[in-house]
XYZ file of C-alpha atoms in Angstrom:
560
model
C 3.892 -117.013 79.597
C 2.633 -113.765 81.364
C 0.310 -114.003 83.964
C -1.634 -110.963 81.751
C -1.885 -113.533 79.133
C -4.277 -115.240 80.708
C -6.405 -113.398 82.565
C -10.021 -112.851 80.504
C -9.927 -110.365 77.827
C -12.255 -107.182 78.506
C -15.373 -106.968 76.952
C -15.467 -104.631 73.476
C -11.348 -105.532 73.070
C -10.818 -106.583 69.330
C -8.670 -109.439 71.204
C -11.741 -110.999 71.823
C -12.581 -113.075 68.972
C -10.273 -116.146 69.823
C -9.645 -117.308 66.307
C -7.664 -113.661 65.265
C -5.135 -114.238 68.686
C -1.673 -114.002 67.405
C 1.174 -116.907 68.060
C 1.004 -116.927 71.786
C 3.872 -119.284 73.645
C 2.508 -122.037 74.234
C 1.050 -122.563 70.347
C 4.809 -121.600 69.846
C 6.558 -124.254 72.217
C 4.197 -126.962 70.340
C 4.884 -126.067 66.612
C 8.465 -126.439 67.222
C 8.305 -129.818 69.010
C 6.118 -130.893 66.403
C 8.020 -130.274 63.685
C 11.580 -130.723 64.709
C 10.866 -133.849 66.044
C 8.949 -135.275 62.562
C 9.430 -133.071 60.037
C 12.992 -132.336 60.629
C 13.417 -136.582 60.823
C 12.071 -136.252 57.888
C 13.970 -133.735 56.330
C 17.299 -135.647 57.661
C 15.919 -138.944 55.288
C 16.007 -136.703 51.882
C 19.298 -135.265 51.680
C 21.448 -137.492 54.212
C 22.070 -140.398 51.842
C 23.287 -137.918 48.633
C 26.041 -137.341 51.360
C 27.213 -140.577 51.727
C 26.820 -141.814 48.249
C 30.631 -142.780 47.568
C 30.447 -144.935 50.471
C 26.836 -146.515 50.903
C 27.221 -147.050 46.726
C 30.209 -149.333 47.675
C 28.673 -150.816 50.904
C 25.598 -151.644 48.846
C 27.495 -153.707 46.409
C 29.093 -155.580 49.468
C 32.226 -153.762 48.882
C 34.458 -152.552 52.041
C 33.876 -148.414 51.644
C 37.423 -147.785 53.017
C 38.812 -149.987 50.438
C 37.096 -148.381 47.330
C 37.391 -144.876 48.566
C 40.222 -142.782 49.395
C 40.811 -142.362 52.995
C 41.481 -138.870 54.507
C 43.584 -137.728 57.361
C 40.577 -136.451 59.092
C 39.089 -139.983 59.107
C 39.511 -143.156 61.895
C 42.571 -144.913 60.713
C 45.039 -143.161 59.133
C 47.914 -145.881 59.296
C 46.276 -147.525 56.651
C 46.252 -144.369 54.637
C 49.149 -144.590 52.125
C 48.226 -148.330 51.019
C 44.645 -147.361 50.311
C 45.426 -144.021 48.405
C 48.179 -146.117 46.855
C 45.749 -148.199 45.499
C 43.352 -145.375 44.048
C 46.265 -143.923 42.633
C 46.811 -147.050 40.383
C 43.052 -147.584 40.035
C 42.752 -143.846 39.553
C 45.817 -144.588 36.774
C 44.702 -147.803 35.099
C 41.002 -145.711 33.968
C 42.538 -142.343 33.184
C 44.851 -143.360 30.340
C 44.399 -145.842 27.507
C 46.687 -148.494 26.371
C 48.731 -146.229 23.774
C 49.905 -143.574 26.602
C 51.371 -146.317 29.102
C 55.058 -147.807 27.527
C 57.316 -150.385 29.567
C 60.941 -149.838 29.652
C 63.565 -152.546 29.340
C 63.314 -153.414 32.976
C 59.708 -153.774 33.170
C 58.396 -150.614 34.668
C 55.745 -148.522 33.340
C 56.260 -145.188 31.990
C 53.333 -142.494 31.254
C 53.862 -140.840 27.676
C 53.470 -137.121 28.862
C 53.344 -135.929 25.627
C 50.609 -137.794 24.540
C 46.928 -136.924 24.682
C 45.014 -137.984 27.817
C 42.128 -139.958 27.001
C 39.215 -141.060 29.135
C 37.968 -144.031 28.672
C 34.188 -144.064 29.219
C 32.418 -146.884 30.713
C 29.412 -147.984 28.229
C 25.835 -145.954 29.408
C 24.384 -148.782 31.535
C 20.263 -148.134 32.071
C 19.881 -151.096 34.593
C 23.145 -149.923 36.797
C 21.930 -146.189 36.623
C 18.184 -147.550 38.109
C 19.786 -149.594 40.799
C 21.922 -146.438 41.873
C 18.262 -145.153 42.532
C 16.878 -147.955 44.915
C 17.747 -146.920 48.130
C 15.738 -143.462 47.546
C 13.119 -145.350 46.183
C 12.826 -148.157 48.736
C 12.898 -144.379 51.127
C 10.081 -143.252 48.870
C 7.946 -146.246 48.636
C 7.975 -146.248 53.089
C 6.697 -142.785 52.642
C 4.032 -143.719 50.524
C 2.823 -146.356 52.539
C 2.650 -144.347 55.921
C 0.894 -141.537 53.484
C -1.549 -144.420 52.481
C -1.931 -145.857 56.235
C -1.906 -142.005 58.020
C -5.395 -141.748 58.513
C -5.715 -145.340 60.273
C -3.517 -143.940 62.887
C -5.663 -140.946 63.359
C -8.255 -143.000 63.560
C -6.869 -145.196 66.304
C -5.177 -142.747 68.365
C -5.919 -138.920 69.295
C -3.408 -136.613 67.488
C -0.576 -137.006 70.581
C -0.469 -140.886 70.554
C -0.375 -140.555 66.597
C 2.659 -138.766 66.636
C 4.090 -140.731 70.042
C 3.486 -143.517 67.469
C 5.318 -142.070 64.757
C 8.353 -141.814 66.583
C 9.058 -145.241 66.851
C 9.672 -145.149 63.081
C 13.024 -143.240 63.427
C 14.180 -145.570 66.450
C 13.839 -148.538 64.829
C 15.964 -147.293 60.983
C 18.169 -145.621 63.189
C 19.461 -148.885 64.784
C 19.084 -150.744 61.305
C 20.958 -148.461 59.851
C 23.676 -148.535 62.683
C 23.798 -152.346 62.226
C 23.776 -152.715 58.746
C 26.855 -150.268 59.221
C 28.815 -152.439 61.825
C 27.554 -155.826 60.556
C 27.801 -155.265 56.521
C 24.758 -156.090 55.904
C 22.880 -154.059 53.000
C 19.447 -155.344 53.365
C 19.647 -153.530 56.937
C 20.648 -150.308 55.065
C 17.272 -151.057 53.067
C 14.873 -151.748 55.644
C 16.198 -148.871 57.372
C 15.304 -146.561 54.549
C 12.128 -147.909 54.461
C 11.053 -147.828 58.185
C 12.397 -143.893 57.885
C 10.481 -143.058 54.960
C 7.369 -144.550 56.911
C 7.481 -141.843 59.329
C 7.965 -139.159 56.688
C 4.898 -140.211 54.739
C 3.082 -140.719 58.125
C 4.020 -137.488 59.398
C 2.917 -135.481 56.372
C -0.530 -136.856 57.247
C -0.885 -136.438 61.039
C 1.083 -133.215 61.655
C 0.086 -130.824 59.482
C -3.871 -131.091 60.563
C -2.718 -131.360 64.689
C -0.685 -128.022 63.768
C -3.857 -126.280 62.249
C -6.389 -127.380 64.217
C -4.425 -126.148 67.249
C -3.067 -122.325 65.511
C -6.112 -119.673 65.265
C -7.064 -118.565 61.862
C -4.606 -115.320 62.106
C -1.719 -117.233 61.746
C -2.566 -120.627 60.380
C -0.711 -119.832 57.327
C 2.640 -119.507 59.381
C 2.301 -121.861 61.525
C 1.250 -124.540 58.809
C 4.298 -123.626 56.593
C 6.610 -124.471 59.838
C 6.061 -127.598 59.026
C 8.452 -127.235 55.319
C 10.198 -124.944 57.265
C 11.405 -127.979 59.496
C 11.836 -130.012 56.727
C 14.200 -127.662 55.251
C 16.750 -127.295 58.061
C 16.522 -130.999 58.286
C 18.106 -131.159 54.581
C 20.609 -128.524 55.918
C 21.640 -129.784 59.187
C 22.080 -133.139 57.511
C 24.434 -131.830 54.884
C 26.617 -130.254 57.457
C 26.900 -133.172 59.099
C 27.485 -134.827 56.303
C 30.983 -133.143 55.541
C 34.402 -135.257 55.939
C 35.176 -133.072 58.778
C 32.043 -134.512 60.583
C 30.569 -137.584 59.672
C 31.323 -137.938 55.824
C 33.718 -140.360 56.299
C 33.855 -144.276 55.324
C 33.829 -145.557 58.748
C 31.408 -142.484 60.242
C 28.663 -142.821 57.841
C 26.310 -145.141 59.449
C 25.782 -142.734 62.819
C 26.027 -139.895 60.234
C 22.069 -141.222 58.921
C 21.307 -142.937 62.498
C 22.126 -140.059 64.939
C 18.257 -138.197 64.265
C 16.785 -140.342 66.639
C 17.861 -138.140 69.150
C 14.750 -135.235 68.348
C 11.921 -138.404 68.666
C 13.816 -139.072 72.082
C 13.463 -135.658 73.770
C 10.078 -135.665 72.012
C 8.648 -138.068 73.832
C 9.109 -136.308 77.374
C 8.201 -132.557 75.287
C 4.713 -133.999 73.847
C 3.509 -134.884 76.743
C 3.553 -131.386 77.827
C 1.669 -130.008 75.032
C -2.053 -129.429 74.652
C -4.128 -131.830 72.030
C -6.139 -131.194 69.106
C -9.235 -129.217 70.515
C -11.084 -130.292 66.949
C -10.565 -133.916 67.728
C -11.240 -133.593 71.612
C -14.850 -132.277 70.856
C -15.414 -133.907 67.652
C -14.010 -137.733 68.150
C -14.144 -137.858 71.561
C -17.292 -135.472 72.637
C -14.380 -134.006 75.915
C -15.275 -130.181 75.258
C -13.719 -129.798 78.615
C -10.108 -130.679 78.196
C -11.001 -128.992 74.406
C -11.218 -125.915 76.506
C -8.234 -126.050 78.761
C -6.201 -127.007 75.616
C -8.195 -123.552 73.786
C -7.328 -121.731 76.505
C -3.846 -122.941 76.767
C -3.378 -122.054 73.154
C -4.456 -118.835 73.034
C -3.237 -117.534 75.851
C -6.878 -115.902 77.225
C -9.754 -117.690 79.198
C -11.618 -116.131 76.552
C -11.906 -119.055 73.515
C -15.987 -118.876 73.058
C -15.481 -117.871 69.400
C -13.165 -120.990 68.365
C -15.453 -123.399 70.424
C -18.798 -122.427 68.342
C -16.925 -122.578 65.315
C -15.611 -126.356 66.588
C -19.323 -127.317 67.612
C -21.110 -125.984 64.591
C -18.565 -128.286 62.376
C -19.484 -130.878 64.226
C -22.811 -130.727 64.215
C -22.831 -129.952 60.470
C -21.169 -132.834 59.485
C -22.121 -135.587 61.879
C -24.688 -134.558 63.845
C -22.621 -135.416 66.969
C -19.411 -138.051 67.212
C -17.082 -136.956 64.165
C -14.935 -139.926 62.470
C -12.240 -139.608 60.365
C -13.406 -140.807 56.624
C -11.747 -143.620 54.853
C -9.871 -142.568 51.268
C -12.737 -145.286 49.818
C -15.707 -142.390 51.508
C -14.071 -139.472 49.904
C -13.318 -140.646 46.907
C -17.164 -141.392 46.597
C -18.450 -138.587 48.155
C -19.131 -135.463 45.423
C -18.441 -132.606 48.122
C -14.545 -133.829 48.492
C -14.095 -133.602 44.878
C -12.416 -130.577 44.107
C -10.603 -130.534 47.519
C -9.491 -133.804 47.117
C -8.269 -132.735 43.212
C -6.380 -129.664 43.922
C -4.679 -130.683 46.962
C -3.496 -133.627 44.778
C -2.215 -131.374 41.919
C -0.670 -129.512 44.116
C 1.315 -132.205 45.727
C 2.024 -133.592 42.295
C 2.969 -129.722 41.798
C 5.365 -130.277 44.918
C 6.792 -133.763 43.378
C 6.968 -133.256 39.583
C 8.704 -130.046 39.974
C 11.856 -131.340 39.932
C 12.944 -130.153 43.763
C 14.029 -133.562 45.040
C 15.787 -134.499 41.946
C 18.438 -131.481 43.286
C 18.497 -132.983 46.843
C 18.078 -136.689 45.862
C 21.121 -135.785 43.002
C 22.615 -132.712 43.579
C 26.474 -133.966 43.658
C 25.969 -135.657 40.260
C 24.164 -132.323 38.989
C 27.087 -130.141 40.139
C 29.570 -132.564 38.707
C 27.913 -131.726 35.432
C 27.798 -128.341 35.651
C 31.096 -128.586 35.998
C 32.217 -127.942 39.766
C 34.992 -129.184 41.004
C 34.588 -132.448 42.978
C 36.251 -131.092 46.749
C 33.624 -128.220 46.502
C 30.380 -130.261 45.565
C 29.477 -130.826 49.436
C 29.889 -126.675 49.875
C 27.356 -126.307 47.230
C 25.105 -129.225 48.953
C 24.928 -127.249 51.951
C 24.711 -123.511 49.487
C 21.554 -124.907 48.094
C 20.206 -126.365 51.928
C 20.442 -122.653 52.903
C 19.206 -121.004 49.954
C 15.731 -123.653 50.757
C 15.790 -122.554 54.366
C 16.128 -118.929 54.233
C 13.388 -118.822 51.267
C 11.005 -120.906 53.781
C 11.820 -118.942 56.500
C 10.576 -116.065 53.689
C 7.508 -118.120 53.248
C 6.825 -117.942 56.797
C 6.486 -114.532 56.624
C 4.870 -113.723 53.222
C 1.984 -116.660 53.625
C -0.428 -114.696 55.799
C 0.527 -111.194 53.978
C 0.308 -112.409 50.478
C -1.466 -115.424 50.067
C -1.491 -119.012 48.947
C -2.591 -118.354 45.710
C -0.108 -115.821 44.750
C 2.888 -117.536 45.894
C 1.884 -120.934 44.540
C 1.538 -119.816 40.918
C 3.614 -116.890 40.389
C 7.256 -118.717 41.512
C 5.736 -121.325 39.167
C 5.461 -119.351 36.121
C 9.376 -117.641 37.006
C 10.067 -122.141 37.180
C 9.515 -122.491 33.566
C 11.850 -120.069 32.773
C 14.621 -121.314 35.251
C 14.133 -124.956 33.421
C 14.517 -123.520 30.128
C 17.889 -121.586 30.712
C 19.202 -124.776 32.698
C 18.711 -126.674 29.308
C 20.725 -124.300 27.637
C 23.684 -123.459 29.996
C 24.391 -127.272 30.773
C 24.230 -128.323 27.485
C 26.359 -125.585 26.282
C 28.886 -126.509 29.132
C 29.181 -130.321 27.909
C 31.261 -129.321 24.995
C 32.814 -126.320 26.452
C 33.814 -127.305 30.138
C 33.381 -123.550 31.427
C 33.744 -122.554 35.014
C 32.104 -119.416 34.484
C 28.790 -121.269 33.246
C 29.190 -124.027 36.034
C 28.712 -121.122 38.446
C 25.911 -119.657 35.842
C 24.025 -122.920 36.531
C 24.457 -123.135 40.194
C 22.758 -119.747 40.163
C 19.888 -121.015 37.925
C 19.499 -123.516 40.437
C 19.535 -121.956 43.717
C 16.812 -119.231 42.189
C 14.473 -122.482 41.342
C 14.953 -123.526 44.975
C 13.682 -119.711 46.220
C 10.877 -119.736 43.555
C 9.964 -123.593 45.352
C 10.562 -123.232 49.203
C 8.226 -119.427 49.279
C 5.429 -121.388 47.751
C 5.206 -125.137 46.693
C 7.334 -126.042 49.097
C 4.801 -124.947 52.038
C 1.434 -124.588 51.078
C 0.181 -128.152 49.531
C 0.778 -129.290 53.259
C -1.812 -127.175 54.903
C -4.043 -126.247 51.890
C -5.765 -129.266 52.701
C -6.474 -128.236 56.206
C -7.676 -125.183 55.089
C -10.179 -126.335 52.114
C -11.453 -129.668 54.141
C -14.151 -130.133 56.767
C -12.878 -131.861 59.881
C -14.117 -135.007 59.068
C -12.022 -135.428 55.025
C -8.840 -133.576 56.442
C -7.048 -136.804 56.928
C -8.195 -138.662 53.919
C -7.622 -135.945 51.632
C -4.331 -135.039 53.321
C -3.376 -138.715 52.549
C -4.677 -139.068 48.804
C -2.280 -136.113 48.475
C 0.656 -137.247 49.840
C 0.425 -140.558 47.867
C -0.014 -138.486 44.282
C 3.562 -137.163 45.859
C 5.460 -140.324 46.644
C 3.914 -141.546 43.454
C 5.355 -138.788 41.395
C 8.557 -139.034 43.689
C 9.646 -142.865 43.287
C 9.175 -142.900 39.635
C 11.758 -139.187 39.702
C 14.130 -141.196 41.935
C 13.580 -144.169 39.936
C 14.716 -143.154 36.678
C 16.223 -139.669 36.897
C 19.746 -140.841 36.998
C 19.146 -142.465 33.604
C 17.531 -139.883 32.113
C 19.576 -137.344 33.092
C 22.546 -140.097 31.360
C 20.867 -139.601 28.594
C 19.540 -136.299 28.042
C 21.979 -134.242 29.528
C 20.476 -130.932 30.254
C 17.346 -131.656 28.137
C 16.101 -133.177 31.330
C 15.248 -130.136 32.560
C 13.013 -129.732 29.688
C 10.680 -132.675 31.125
C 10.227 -130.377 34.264
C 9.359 -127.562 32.199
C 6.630 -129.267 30.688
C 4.924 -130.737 34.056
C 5.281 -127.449 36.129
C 4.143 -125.413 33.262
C 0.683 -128.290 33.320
C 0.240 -127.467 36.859
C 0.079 -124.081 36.966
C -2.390 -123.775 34.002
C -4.946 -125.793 36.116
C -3.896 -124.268 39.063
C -4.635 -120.741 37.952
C -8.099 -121.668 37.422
C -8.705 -123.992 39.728
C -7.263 -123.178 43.440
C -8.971 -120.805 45.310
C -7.944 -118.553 47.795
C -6.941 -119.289 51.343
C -6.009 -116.967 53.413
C -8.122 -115.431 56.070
C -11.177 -117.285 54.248
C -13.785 -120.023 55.318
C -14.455 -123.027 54.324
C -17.598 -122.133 53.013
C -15.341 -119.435 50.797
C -13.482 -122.117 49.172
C -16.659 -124.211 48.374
C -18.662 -121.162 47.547
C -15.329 -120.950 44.556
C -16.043 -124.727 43.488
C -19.607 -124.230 43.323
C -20.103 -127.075 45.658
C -23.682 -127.273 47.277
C -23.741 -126.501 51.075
C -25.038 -129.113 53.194
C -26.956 -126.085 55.539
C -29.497 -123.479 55.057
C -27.722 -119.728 54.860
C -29.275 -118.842 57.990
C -27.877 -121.838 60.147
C -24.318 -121.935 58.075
C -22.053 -119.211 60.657
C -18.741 -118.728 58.728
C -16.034 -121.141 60.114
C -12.282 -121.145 60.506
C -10.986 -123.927 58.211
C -7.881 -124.687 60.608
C -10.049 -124.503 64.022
C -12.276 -126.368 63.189
């Protein structure tokens, strides 16, 4: 950072006002460590399993993956090659034709009628087999809802630094359960590591996205809060690439190919302790408005950060009168003034859930299969729809503080509904007709419903709440969110593969019908965000302030 960054700002300089500084370095160096080192973790948990699937599915069922899979030059041991691809060949053989196309000639050996018309034979539709194929994303799922559920208790316990110092420990411990379920066979190692990983997604929803906005001025809050999906997003990605056979795809590579994230959490824990804390909590929790000022000042990049420390100690005072604790999910729940917070932020991570988005990254190799792309160029079209969701977030990042919340919440919604009902059409069409031309058609479909999610709904329920809450609900609210999310999520990962067994492409008609729910209430219900107050947002709900006019200065809703 310049040493003209931090000299004091002169007097009558629009700079002045703290809260409308710009993303200075060290608010910068923070929101990256932040994310990359939970959100990307995170990200990493979603899509790194639909890699593996043709070898954890195996591994699960205490199967040897090399023995049930094809083995590849590319991969460890390829001196055991031609037996195993023997093998597949004759398993491959035994389930493509039926009895009447396989003859034996006088010496025994079997001869293929060419001739004759290849038949399939298809395996009966099996509802219980298609659920289990779900549990390890659900087992991921349930973890997340539990550290969305237990969030605020860390918050509580900690300041915002140990929280996510705390978090990190998560990741360590699936990564080596993962690793040793790998090298030991064991699946309920596999399990518990999806479970300790989804733990410190759910948890970091929670903690992160308040420490990024109470530490990012009001000018760019909406940026900086949608770094946290941004994150996410080229976790997905960077775990699909790494997912190919030429990397880690491979039956014997799999287990480091889901362990090897630990590495972020590592360097995090000597980057964190470099950053500054939560200035919010500092004065509000712990009554230190000194080191809240060296962090301000730190942050902003001037000695000049009088504006974003009244707005911190009028908060304070307004809702507590002095200390500032956390509230329980029991207290807002109860409490009237949370209400519509608490709803919106909800429906808008039920929004996020029910839209369908993590059915394409929980599922996207069996929804390409069915749309008809060939099976060596489903893991290219993995990683096609990982950069369509990054480069739309990136987008996002840019859009959020121009355009709005509002705008880009609903209006991608509404194009949604559309996308869902044109998917029903071109892959049901494409069951009976087999068409590469309206395979492609479909991948399209589906990579403009990923742009119309990551610019809006894929951002913005994670820091609405930061920006509609008072200090004190934040984390509660954050939380109640977040487990309306996993909620919504297990019972997609739960029995999507079923449903989309039976329905076909009248699944996406179920989507249709949520998304088009949500954005009705949502278009009369969510207010405005950017560059407003807290008081704005209640002022929209009608909600009773707790302060005479005269004593109620407007307040930043992420500096606070």
């Amino acid at each position: 950072m310049s040493t003209a960054a931090t000299q004091p700002l002169r007097q009558g300089d629009p700079g002045d006002d703290s809260t409308q500084r710009g993303c200075t370095s060290w608010l910068l160096i923070s929101i990256v460590v932040l994310t990359t080192t939970t959100a990307f973790v995170f990200g990493w948990g979603l899509a790194a399993p639909n890699m593996y699937n043709k070898y954890t599915e195996p591994f699960l069922n205490k199967q040897d993956p090399c023995k049930t899979h094809p083995v590849h030059k590319s991969e460890f041991n390829p001196t055991i090659e031609g037996s195993i691809e023997s093998d597949n060949q004759n398993a491959a053989e035994r389930t493509q034709f039926d009895n009447s196309d396989v003859t034996r000639d006088e010496d025994g050996n079997v001869i293929v009628n060419e001739p004759a018309e290849k038949k399939k034979v298809t395996e009966p539709f099996n509802f219980f087999g298609e659920l289990i194929k779900g549990i390890p994303q659900t087992v991921f799922l349930i973890g997340a809802f539990i550290g969305a559920v237990t969030g605020p208790f860390w918050v509580n316990l900690f300041d915002r630094k140990r929280t996510v110092f705390a978090n990190y420990i998560f990741c360590f411990a699936s990564s080596l359960c993962v690793l040793l379920a790998s090298y030991l066979g064991q699946p309920w190692l596999y399990y518990l590591s999806r479970l300790l990983l989804g733990y410190q997604g759910g948890m970091a929803c929670v903690v992160v996205p308040p420490f990024i906005g109470e530490i990012s001025s009001q000018k760019v809050r909406g940026a900086a809060g949608a770094a946290f999906q941004l994150a996410l997003t080229i976790g997905i990605l960077v775990a699909q690439i790494v997912g190919l056979p030429i990397i880690a795809g491979t039956c014997r590579a799999w287990g480091w190919g889901l362990a090897i994230v630990f590495l972020l959490p590592l360097a995090g824990i000597f980057l964190l302790t470099l950053l500054p804390n939560s200035p919010t909590q500092m004065i509000g929790k712990y009554n230190d408005e000194e080191q809240a000022t060296t962090d301000l000042k730190k942050l902003r990049g001037t000695n000049n950060v009088h504006a974003d420390l009244d707005i911190i100690r009028e908060q304070t005072r307004q809702t507590s009168g002095g200390k500032q604790d956390s509230l329980s999910i029991p207290q807002v729940l109860a409490s009237a003034r949370y209400r519509w917070p608490m709803l919106v932020t909800v429906i808008l991570q039920l929004s996020q859930a029910l839209s369908g988005i993590n059915a394409v990254f929980f599922y996207s190799s069996k929804m390409f299969e069915k749309a008809g792309i060939p099976e060596h160029l489903i893991p290219y079209a993995n990683i096609g729809t990982g950069a369509i969701n990054v480069a739309a977030t990136i987008i996002s990042v840019f859009l959020i503080d121009k355009l709005g919340r509002r705008v880009l919440v609903i209006y991608p919604m509404a194009v949604m509904v559309f996308v869902f009902a044109a998917l029903t059409a071109l892959v049901e069409v494409n069951e009976t007709r087999n068409s590469a031309t309206l395979g492609a058609i479909t991948v399209v479909f589906i990579l403009i419903f990923i742009v119309c999610f990551a610019v809006g709904l894929g951002p913005i329920p994670f820091l609405f709440s930061s920006e509609v809450c008072r200090p004190e609900a934040r984390d509660a609210v954050q939380s109640l969110g977040l487990v309306a999310n996993y909620l919504g999520n297990i019972l997609l990962s739960l029995f999507f593969p079923a449903l989309n067994s039976i329905l076909g492409g009248y699944v996406f008609l179920i989507f249709l019908v949520l998304v088009l729910l949500n954005v009705a209430f949502l278009w009369f219900k969510m207010p405005e965000t950017k560059n407003k107050s807290i008081e704005d947002a209640e002022r929209f709900w009608k909600i009773t302030q707790s302060l005479p006019t005269k004593e109620a200065a407007p307040l930043s809703p992420t500096n606070a």
